[in-house]
CSV table of C-alpha atoms and ligand atoms in Angstrom, one decimal:
chain,number,residue,atom,x,y,z
A,1,UNK,CA,47.2,204.3,156.6
A,2,UNK,CA,47.8,201.6,159.1
A,3,UNK,CA,46.0,201.7,162.4
A,4,UNK,CA,48.0,202.7,165.5
A,5,UNK,CA,45.6,201.0,167.9
A,6,UNK,CA,44.2,197.6,167.2
A,7,UNK,CA,41.8,195.3,168.9
A,8,UNK,CA,43.6,193.3,171.6
A,9,UNK,CA,46.2,196.0,172.2
A,10,UNK,CA,47.0,197.1,175.7
A,11,UNK,CA,46.6,200.8,176.0
A,12,UNK,CA,46.7,203.6,178.6
A,13,UNK,CA,44.1,206.2,178.9
A,14,UNK,CA,45.7,209.7,178.9
A,15,UNK,CA,42.8,212.0,179.7
A,16,UNK,CA,39.5,212.1,181.5
A,17,UNK,CA,38.1,210.3,184.4
A,18,UNK,CA,39.9,207.1,183.5
A,19,UNK,CA,43.3,208.8,183.1
A,20,UNK,CA,46.1,206.3,183.8
A,21,UNK,CA,43.9,203.3,183.4
A,22,UNK,CA,45.5,200.4,181.5
A,23,UNK,CA,43.3,198.0,179.7
A,24,UNK,CA,42.8,195.9,176.6
A,25,UNK,CA,41.1,197.3,173.5
A,26,UNK,CA,37.9,195.5,173.1
A,27,UNK,CA,36.8,197.1,169.9
A,28,UNK,CA,37.9,199.8,167.5
A,29,UNK,CA,35.6,202.1,165.5
A,30,UNK,CA,37.9,203.3,162.6
A,31,UNK,CA,35.4,205.8,161.2
A,32,UNK,CA,35.0,207.6,164.5
A,33,UNK,CA,38.6,207.0,165.5
A,34,UNK,CA,37.4,205.7,168.8
A,35,UNK,CA,38.1,202.5,170.8
A,36,UNK,CA,36.5,200.6,173.6
A,37,UNK,CA,38.9,200.0,176.4
A,38,UNK,CA,38.2,197.3,179.0
A,39,UNK,CA,37.2,198.9,182.3
A,40,UNK,CA,37.8,202.5,181.1
A,41,UNK,CA,35.4,205.4,180.7
A,42,UNK,CA,32.6,203.5,182.4
A,43,UNK,CA,29.2,205.1,182.0
A,44,UNK,CA,26.0,204.1,183.7
A,45,UNK,CA,22.9,203.5,181.6
A,46,UNK,CA,19.5,203.3,183.1
A,47,UNK,CA,17.6,200.6,181.4
A,48,UNK,CA,13.9,200.2,181.4
A,49,UNK,CA,12.8,196.7,180.7
A,50,UNK,CA,10.7,196.3,177.6
A,51,UNK,CA,9.9,192.7,178.0
A,52,UNK,CA,9.1,190.6,181.1
A,53,UNK,CA,12.2,188.6,181.1
A,54,UNK,CA,14.5,191.5,180.5
A,55,UNK,CA,16.2,192.9,183.6
A,56,UNK,CA,15.9,196.6,184.3
A,57,UNK,CA,18.1,198.9,186.3
A,58,UNK,CA,21.5,200.4,185.9
A,59,UNK,CA,24.0,198.9,183.6
A,60,UNK,CA,27.6,199.9,183.5
A,61,UNK,CA,29.3,199.8,180.2
A,62,UNK,CA,32.4,201.2,178.6
A,63,UNK,CA,32.0,204.3,176.4
A,64,UNK,CA,34.4,204.6,173.4
A,65,UNK,CA,37.4,206.8,173.8
A,66,UNK,CA,39.0,208.8,171.1
A,67,UNK,CA,42.2,207.1,169.9
A,68,UNK,CA,44.2,210.3,170.3
A,69,UNK,CA,43.5,210.0,174.0
A,70,UNK,CA,45.0,206.6,174.2
A,71,UNK,CA,48.6,205.5,174.3
A,72,UNK,CA,49.8,202.0,173.3
A,73,UNK,CA,51.6,200.1,176.1
A,74,UNK,CA,54.5,198.5,174.4
A,75,UNK,CA,54.6,194.8,174.9
A,76,UNK,CA,58.4,194.9,174.7
A,77,UNK,CA,59.3,197.6,177.3
A,78,UNK,CA,56.0,197.9,179.1
A,79,UNK,CA,55.9,201.7,178.7
A,80,UNK,CA,53.1,203.8,177.2
A,81,UNK,CA,54.5,205.0,174.0
A,82,UNK,CA,53.9,206.7,170.7
A,83,UNK,CA,53.7,204.4,167.7
A,84,UNK,CA,55.9,204.6,164.7
A,85,UNK,CA,55.8,202.7,161.5
A,86,UNK,CA,58.4,200.8,159.7
A,87,UNK,CA,58.3,199.1,156.3
A,88,UNK,CA,59.9,195.7,156.3
A,89,UNK,CA,61.8,194.1,153.4
A,90,UNK,CA,58.8,192.2,152.3
A,91,UNK,CA,56.8,195.4,152.1
A,92,UNK,CA,54.6,194.9,155.1
A,93,UNK,CA,54.2,197.8,157.5
A,94,UNK,CA,54.8,197.1,161.2
A,95,UNK,CA,54.3,199.2,164.2
A,96,UNK,CA,57.4,200.1,166.3
A,97,UNK,CA,57.7,201.5,169.8
A,98,UNK,CA,59.2,205.0,169.8
A,99,UNK,CA,60.7,204.3,173.2
A,100,UNK,CA,62.6,201.0,172.8
A,101,UNK,CA,62.4,200.7,169.0
A,102,UNK,CA,60.9,197.2,169.3
A,103,UNK,CA,58.5,195.9,166.8
A,104,UNK,CA,55.0,195.7,168.2
A,105,UNK,CA,53.2,193.6,165.6
B,1,ZN,ZN1,58.9,199.6,173.8
């Protein structure tokens, strides 16, 4: 099963506080089916410094979002779209945009 969302993809967040946010996928967690999206689903973590030279305070970081809550933004038509798969003549699987039919990979 090929991945619908890959690192480096541009995606739109469909639910939650960051709904409508468009950003790049920084990291994918295949087991959890979650992805880190740049600038989306920001959570604040309070850090206490354990060492002298470590800064303490509030750190903002992205929390992973379930892949089912993300939509790929097609690089061909620029629309958030569902992803389909197509087997090419050489047997490789490519992702296709369900809106414009363009190959994404
Ligand atoms: Zn498209």
